[in-house]
Amino acid sequence: MMGSFAVIWEIGRKDLLLEIRNKDVVVAIAGFALLVLVIFTFAIDLNQSNAKLVGPGVLWAGIAFAGVTGLNRAFALEVEGNTLEALMLAPMSRDLIYLGKALGNFLFIAVAQIIVIPVFAVLFNLVVFRWEMLVISLLTTIGFSAVGTLFAAMSVRVRAREVMLPLLFLPVVIPLLMAAVESTSHIVNGRSWSDISQWLQLAVAFDVTFVVVFAFIFQHILED
Amino acid sequence: MVSQVPQIAVKTEAVVKNFGETAVLRGLDLELPAGEVTVLLGTNGAGKSTLLRILAMLTQIDSGSVSIHGSDIAKNGPAIRAMTGSVLHSPMLYADMSVRENLMFFAEMYRLENVDDLIVKTTSQVGIEPRLDHRIRTLSHGFQKRVALARALMHDPQLLLLDEPESGLDSQSVSRLEKIIDNYRSTGRTVVITTHIVEHALELADRAVVLNSGTVGLTSTNPSQDRAEILAANSSESTSGALP
């Protein structure tokens, strides 16, 4: 079991090392999401009431669309150098490759959120630095990574992968986006844990289901 | 450890592989004994690389069965991959990581111990140790191929699969490769190799198998002696048979 965790960690760590050197994925995700936020600050009359009403939706839509861009790039790197096949040659269960790649994607999206969420708080003048926000952000990032990793693996070999990934990814993450937007809406309106608990439960159920099911499916996706 | 290995290293029975409408392997039956160097020959599209990818467990077969050292690859994937080393067309390395970082990463994937010693040993075998801290991106194709070979050797596999390993290598590196192959044979391990340098490979191999349109066209257990027949079969698309 420890060996499996070590393999997952090594794949995630390797992705992080490559990202520190290339700065492809985090810059793409954070840059895209920040652009969305900035555009909406000009498009909407951002009084306190409007900010609370539309802010959570803008934040998570921005992160979801930006996440797609980053996920595409993260998997394309493995395919361009055929390194995905090198991983497939290793004597391990191939669901560990999925979990390792998902860990890498989780780290990329999480780092991008560390940049994006404070900027969102400033631009929309909303209080988001609460434990509830940390929890829903983590749960949403796990779900995005779980779904995005599998669909990136599926779409990376097709010619129109830039189109294919959002078409697969966005409809599936709608329940998670709903949970994130509704929770964030409650958080910026100063509500407590009990008000967001049902949305957190939805996010937890989504994450557990997709991590388990997609880890199983992934090995079949890899083999042609 | 070598004495426990069954006599047959690779066995394929009625293996069929199609890519869409194109039939690549059409009921391939093949037995390769352990401890031999086998060279796979055939014209373009004969199925050599597809067969190696199947043995490396990168490509699934449509029907039939494949076993390596007596284990069905469909049932014992990780165990078989642990005893197989592969160098395929592409070096399959992370361009923005150094040689050392690549080898360390793959050593973790293979859960190897004494990684530093292993890296020193295998990189000196393939003659890449002065460039251990160079990033892959900065190396020539030939050096990248050597790193790929080091990765394939690191876990000391029982079966070594080499798909045109000489491409991009200079003559000195080809000599090193031949020494490695000889060493493998002398320690009872098995090497399956495809190549376009046919004459040279026939000197090196214990067995030559000419694939012809996805089936075995010709098998020779004395390739250096059967050179003329093998070369004729290798350029023909309709030969079938086994040489004595």
XYZ file of C-alpha atoms in Angstrom:
468
model
C 0.000 0.000 0.000
C 2.825 2.386 0.912
C 4.446 1.491 -2.401
C 1.311 2.571 -4.262
C 1.207 5.896 -2.416
C 4.883 6.408 -3.232
C 4.218 5.825 -6.949
C 1.241 8.229 -6.947
C 3.303 10.852 -5.102
C 6.273 10.429 -7.468
C 4.070 10.986 -10.542
C 2.504 14.066 -8.941
C 5.925 15.339 -7.827
C 7.360 14.818 -11.299
C 4.484 16.856 -12.805
C 5.135 19.600 -10.253
C 8.870 19.625 -11.054
C 8.145 19.937 -14.787
C 5.624 22.683 -14.085
C 8.126 24.636 -11.964
C 10.510 24.485 -14.935
C 7.993 25.202 -17.711
C 5.276 27.216 -15.938
C 2.811 26.166 -18.653
C -0.205 24.936 -16.768
C -0.539 27.127 -13.664
C 0.081 30.287 -15.682
C -2.583 29.204 -18.211
C -5.164 28.425 -15.516
C -4.499 31.460 -13.323
C -4.127 33.836 -16.282
C -7.351 32.721 -17.937
C -9.339 32.837 -14.672
C -7.988 36.289 -13.781
C -8.964 37.585 -17.221
C -12.519 36.326 -16.716
C -12.708 38.088 -13.329
C -11.336 41.362 -14.693
C -13.716 41.347 -17.676
C -16.711 40.827 -15.385
C -15.673 43.673 -13.075
C -16.046 45.965 -16.096
C -19.207 44.313 -17.402
C -21.200 44.428 -14.164
C -22.096 47.308 -11.879
C -20.259 45.869 -8.872
C -22.194 47.210 -5.919
C -22.238 44.960 -2.833
C -25.526 43.324 -3.724
C -24.548 42.546 -7.353
C -21.134 41.285 -6.277
C -22.697 38.810 -3.839
C -25.235 37.752 -6.447
C -22.981 37.115 -9.441
C -19.499 36.907 -7.894
C -19.541 33.196 -6.911
C -20.785 32.189 -10.367
C -18.136 34.276 -12.119
C -15.396 32.863 -9.876
C -16.210 29.190 -10.451
C -17.076 29.569 -14.127
C -13.691 31.245 -14.581
C -11.861 28.479 -12.714
C -13.739 25.728 -14.577
C -13.043 27.156 -18.052
C -9.458 27.984 -17.129
C -9.031 24.495 -15.656
C -9.921 22.956 -19.011
C -7.077 24.873 -20.663
C -4.587 23.663 -18.080
C -5.792 20.059 -18.056
C -5.389 19.869 -21.824
C -1.791 21.018 -21.564
C -0.928 18.787 -18.613
C -1.788 15.611 -20.499
C -0.530 16.771 -23.878
C 2.990 16.913 -22.385
C 2.852 13.180 -21.596
C 1.679 12.302 -25.081
C 4.075 14.575 -27.012
C 7.099 12.790 -25.561
C 5.354 9.377 -25.507
C 6.136 9.306 -21.794
C 2.652 8.034 -21.042
C 3.741 4.795 -22.729
C 6.874 4.731 -20.585
C 4.598 4.872 -17.524
C 2.483 2.082 -19.007
C 5.586 -0.118 -19.269
C 6.134 0.059 -15.509
C 5.015 -2.896 -13.383
C 2.191 -1.185 -11.559
C -1.556 -1.132 -11.740
C -2.480 1.532 -14.282
C -4.999 3.162 -11.963
C -1.949 4.479 -10.093
C -1.008 6.438 -13.232
C -4.471 8.002 -13.149
C -4.211 8.858 -9.458
C -0.716 10.296 -9.928
C -1.780 12.435 -12.886
C -4.907 13.533 -10.979
C -2.687 14.521 -8.037
C -0.553 16.641 -10.370
C -3.634 18.317 -11.827
C -4.995 18.882 -8.317
C -1.790 20.682 -7.365
C -1.891 22.869 -10.510
C -5.504 23.926 -10.012
C -4.958 24.452 -6.267
C -1.938 26.721 -6.881
C -3.931 28.659 -9.500
C -6.753 29.117 -6.968
C -4.310 30.468 -4.380
C -3.631 33.260 -6.889
C -7.181 33.701 -8.239
C -9.320 33.655 -5.075
C -7.543 36.580 -3.291
C -7.788 38.646 -6.498
C -11.490 37.762 -6.673
C -11.952 38.902 -3.060
C -10.325 42.260 -3.849
C -12.048 42.899 -7.199
C -15.516 41.932 -5.940
C -14.911 43.301 -2.421
C -16.216 40.106 -0.790
C -15.115 38.260 2.348
C -14.108 34.740 1.273
C -11.241 33.901 3.629
C -13.123 31.425 5.771
C -12.614 27.709 6.518
C -15.807 26.915 4.618
C -14.266 28.420 1.476
C -11.107 26.356 1.923
C -13.132 23.155 2.216
C -15.347 23.794 -0.822
C -12.307 24.862 -2.849
C -10.489 21.624 -1.987
C -13.527 19.472 -2.775
C -14.129 21.252 -6.081
C -10.472 20.934 -7.051
C -10.479 17.201 -6.299
C -13.566 16.757 -8.500
C -12.170 18.888 -11.338
C -8.911 16.904 -11.245
C -10.640 13.519 -11.125
C -12.938 14.262 -14.070
C -10.453 16.358 -16.023
C -7.645 13.789 -15.847
C -9.759 11.038 -17.362
C -11.283 13.206 -20.082
C -7.892 14.742 -20.898
C -6.541 11.200 -21.377
C -9.510 10.383 -23.625
C -9.329 13.507 -25.744
C -5.578 13.973 -25.982
C -5.202 11.619 -28.948
C -8.047 13.085 -31.011
C -7.399 15.838 -33.499
C -9.848 18.360 -32.010
C -8.742 17.839 -28.407
C -9.087 21.533 -27.494
C -12.789 21.273 -28.379
C -13.345 17.738 -27.126
C -12.160 18.222 -23.536
C -14.555 21.062 -22.599
C -17.417 19.230 -24.327
C -16.791 16.179 -22.157
C -15.670 17.921 -18.963
C -18.097 20.790 -18.436
C -21.413 18.885 -18.561
C -20.133 16.279 -16.109
C -18.894 18.812 -13.535
C -22.176 20.763 -13.480
C -23.284 19.220 -10.120
C -19.905 20.105 -8.619
C -20.056 23.637 -10.043
C -23.534 24.026 -8.543
C -22.211 22.933 -5.148
C -19.247 25.303 -5.398
C -21.305 28.303 -6.541
C -24.082 27.777 -3.980
C -21.608 27.220 -1.134
C -19.584 30.283 -2.094
C -22.807 32.290 -2.312
C -23.690 31.270 1.256
C -20.139 32.018 2.404
C -20.066 35.575 0.983
C -23.454 36.191 2.607
C -21.971 35.239 5.980
C -23.913 32.023 6.485
C -22.597 29.080 8.555
C -21.561 25.439 7.999
C -25.120 24.169 8.459
C -26.327 26.252 5.490
C -23.761 24.769 3.122
C -23.625 21.234 4.495
C -25.920 19.786 1.804
C -23.724 21.269 -0.915
C -20.605 19.935 0.756
C -22.221 16.496 0.902
C -22.973 16.714 -2.817
C -19.352 17.669 -3.520
C -18.005 14.821 -1.359
C -20.319 12.298 -3.054
C -19.274 13.603 -6.474
C -15.558 13.338 -5.641
C -15.709 9.850 -4.158
C -17.808 8.514 -7.044
C -15.687 9.952 -9.816
C -12.297 9.166 -8.279
C -13.250 5.503 -7.763
C -15.095 4.976 -11.052
C -12.650 6.905 -13.227
C -9.594 5.192 -11.695
C -11.172 1.907 -12.807
C -12.073 3.179 -16.292
C -8.706 4.856 -16.898
C -6.750 1.635 -17.483
C -9.137 0.700 -20.301
C -8.804 4.166 -21.837
C -5.015 3.808 -21.971
C -5.085 0.599 -23.967
C -6.026 0.942 -27.601
C 17.034 -17.380 -10.610
C 17.642 -17.988 -14.302
C 17.194 -21.757 -13.850
C 13.588 -21.226 -12.667
C 12.597 -19.585 -15.939
C 10.539 -21.866 -18.235
C 12.054 -22.941 -21.533
C 9.772 -20.806 -23.690
C 10.211 -17.073 -23.151
C 7.538 -15.863 -25.568
C 4.572 -17.786 -26.923
C 1.835 -16.365 -29.129
C -1.131 -18.448 -30.247
C -3.461 -17.376 -33.065
C -2.862 -13.703 -32.312
C -5.005 -11.349 -34.344
C -4.602 -7.575 -34.308
C -6.495 -5.196 -36.561
C -6.235 -1.433 -36.728
C -9.652 -0.512 -38.086
C -9.985 -2.217 -41.466
C -6.285 -3.087 -41.613
C -5.299 -6.541 -40.423
C -1.774 -6.347 -39.000
C -1.406 -9.743 -37.314
C -3.467 -12.592 -38.794
C -3.355 -15.544 -36.410
C 0.303 -15.321 -35.449
C 1.763 -18.458 -33.845
C 5.252 -18.035 -32.466
C 7.487 -19.653 -29.845
C 10.752 -18.053 -28.802
C 12.953 -20.078 -26.448
C 14.475 -18.442 -23.375
C 18.131 -17.490 -23.517
C 18.137 -16.706 -27.225
C 18.521 -13.562 -29.284
C 15.739 -13.456 -31.868
C 15.706 -11.000 -34.717
C 12.288 -10.169 -36.168
C 12.417 -9.288 -39.838
C 9.882 -8.433 -42.485
C 8.871 -5.745 -44.918
C 7.195 -2.546 -43.764
C 3.769 -3.354 -42.324
C 4.646 -6.998 -41.690
C 3.712 -6.542 -38.014
C 7.138 -6.440 -36.303
C 6.611 -3.282 -34.268
C 3.008 -4.224 -33.469
C 4.213 -7.573 -32.133
C 6.817 -5.858 -29.950
C 4.190 -3.414 -28.642
C 1.937 -6.361 -27.799
C 4.790 -8.083 -25.940
C 5.492 -4.792 -24.126
C 1.776 -4.690 -23.214
C 1.182 -1.338 -24.872
C -1.200 -2.719 -27.482
C -4.030 -5.142 -26.814
C -4.692 -8.066 -29.096
C -8.112 -8.638 -30.671
C -7.999 -12.424 -30.210
C -5.594 -15.242 -29.423
C -3.236 -15.444 -26.473
C 0.234 -14.267 -25.548
C 2.332 -15.602 -22.708
C 5.729 -14.520 -21.462
C 7.737 -16.991 -19.395
C 4.575 -19.055 -19.024
C 2.336 -16.232 -17.760
C -0.628 -14.993 -19.769
C -0.138 -11.253 -20.343
C -3.881 -10.657 -20.034
C -3.843 -11.951 -16.456
C -0.440 -11.076 -15.026
C 0.272 -7.593 -16.404
C 2.364 -5.996 -13.638
C 4.379 -9.176 -12.948
C 5.231 -9.591 -16.633
C 6.089 -5.912 -17.059
C 8.503 -6.287 -14.123
C 10.482 -8.880 -16.091
C 10.354 -7.040 -19.425
C 12.495 -4.129 -20.602
C 11.576 -2.246 -23.766
C 13.233 0.241 -26.073
C 10.712 1.239 -28.698
C 10.804 3.786 -31.539
C 10.599 6.892 -29.361
C 12.949 7.333 -26.356
C 9.913 8.095 -24.116
C 11.761 10.478 -21.765
C 10.858 13.737 -20.040
C 12.634 16.398 -22.093
C 12.856 18.943 -19.264
C 14.310 16.537 -16.737
C 17.958 15.470 -16.603
C 19.166 11.972 -17.409
C 19.555 11.284 -13.678
C 16.089 12.661 -12.845
C 14.493 10.552 -15.581
C 16.224 7.373 -14.417
C 15.445 8.087 -10.757
C 11.788 8.673 -11.602
C 11.478 5.426 -13.557
C 13.386 3.556 -10.832
C 10.619 4.697 -8.456
C 7.987 3.458 -10.924
C 9.714 0.060 -10.934
C 10.146 0.265 -7.126
C 13.862 -0.464 -7.381
C 16.327 -0.246 -4.507
C 19.910 1.074 -4.465
C 18.906 3.448 -7.228
C 22.128 5.493 -7.215
C 24.236 2.381 -7.775
C 21.883 1.131 -10.475
C 22.061 4.448 -12.309
C 25.857 4.434 -12.231
C 25.938 0.820 -13.438
C 23.478 1.160 -16.316
C 24.666 4.560 -17.517
C 28.233 3.291 -17.692
C 26.988 0.245 -19.621
C 25.476 2.490 -22.288
C 28.187 5.177 -22.056
C 26.091 8.096 -20.865
C 27.507 8.727 -17.384
C 29.306 12.028 -18.270
C 25.902 13.483 -19.203
C 23.950 12.365 -16.162
C 23.006 15.917 -15.219
C 22.197 17.120 -18.728
C 18.566 17.676 -19.580
C 17.177 15.271 -22.171
C 16.183 18.211 -24.389
C 19.870 19.105 -24.826
C 20.955 15.596 -25.901
C 21.165 14.253 -29.449
C 18.750 11.526 -30.548
C 21.537 8.958 -30.187
C 22.182 9.902 -26.557
C 18.451 9.912 -25.846
C 18.285 6.388 -27.251
C 21.112 5.365 -24.911
C 19.196 6.783 -21.933
C 16.134 4.824 -23.048
C 18.293 1.709 -23.148
C 19.608 2.453 -19.639
C 16.022 2.759 -18.413
C 15.132 -0.586 -20.004
C 18.151 -2.304 -18.383
C 17.838 -0.788 -14.918
C 15.518 -3.450 -13.505
C 17.568 -6.284 -15.038
C 14.709 -7.733 -17.138
C 14.468 -11.373 -18.230
C 13.119 -10.295 -21.630
C 14.538 -7.351 -23.540
C 12.486 -5.946 -26.435
C 14.375 -3.693 -28.838
C 12.610 -2.003 -31.741
C 15.234 -0.748 -34.193
C 17.568 0.131 -31.316
C 20.441 1.035 -33.642
C 18.600 3.989 -35.211
C 20.404 7.189 -34.262
C 23.333 5.346 -32.664
C 26.920 5.786 -33.847
C 29.108 2.741 -34.542
C 30.649 2.866 -31.060
C 27.204 2.801 -29.464
C 26.100 -0.046 -31.716
C 29.135 -2.029 -30.469
C 28.138 -1.298 -26.861
C 24.612 -2.459 -27.656
C 25.936 -5.698 -29.119
C 27.981 -6.306 -25.965
C 24.859 -5.789 -23.861
C 22.914 -8.220 -26.043
C 25.727 -10.782 -25.823
C 25.783 -10.386 -22.057
C 22.043 -10.975 -21.928
C 22.336 -14.140 -23.962
C 25.223 -15.451 -21.866
C 23.201 -15.032 -18.660
C 20.237 -16.993 -20.030
C 18.018 -14.041 -20.752
C 16.055 -13.387 -23.921
C 16.307 -10.582 -26.451
C 13.811 -9.859 -29.233
C 15.004 -7.270 -31.703
C 13.721 -5.685 -34.901
C 16.176 -4.003 -37.188
C 16.758 -2.706 -40.677
C 20.472 -3.599 -40.561
C 19.630 -7.177 -41.484
C 23.088 -8.536 -42.383
C 24.527 -7.395 -39.076
C 21.601 -8.733 -37.074
C 21.924 -12.180 -38.615
C 25.476 -12.414 -37.215
C 24.215 -11.513 -33.773
C 21.012 -13.578 -33.591
C 20.402 -17.189 -32.591
C 17.090 -17.196 -34.403
C 15.540 -15.177 -37.192
C 11.792 -14.880 -37.718
C 10.568 -13.267 -40.910
C 7.055 -11.938 -40.566
C 4.993 -11.820 -43.689
C 1.639 -10.006 -43.736
C 1.022 -10.676 -40.054
C 2.044 -14.342 -39.938
C 5.364 -16.162 -39.618
C 6.807 -16.390 -43.125
C 10.079 -18.088 -42.242
C 11.947 -19.241 -39.142
C 15.645 -20.007 -39.010
C 17.587 -21.336 -36.038
C 20.880 -20.734 -37.815
C 20.550 -17.279 -39.292
C 24.148 -16.732 -40.276
C 24.068 -19.923 -42.353
C 20.592 -19.343 -43.804
C 21.439 -15.799 -44.789
C 20.423 -16.104 -48.457
C 16.985 -17.621 -47.750
C 16.315 -15.101 -44.974
C 17.288 -12.134 -47.121
C 15.079 -13.439 -49.925
C 12.150 -13.937 -47.535
C 12.738 -10.534 -45.954
C 12.247 -8.803 -49.283
C 9.393 -11.032 -50.421
C 5.750 -10.749 -49.400
C 4.611 -14.334 -49.995
C 7.080 -16.709 -48.352
C 6.052 -19.343 -45.834
C 8.004 -22.090 -44.116
C 10.694 -23.137 -41.656
C 14.295 -23.778 -42.483
C 15.901 -26.916 -41.043
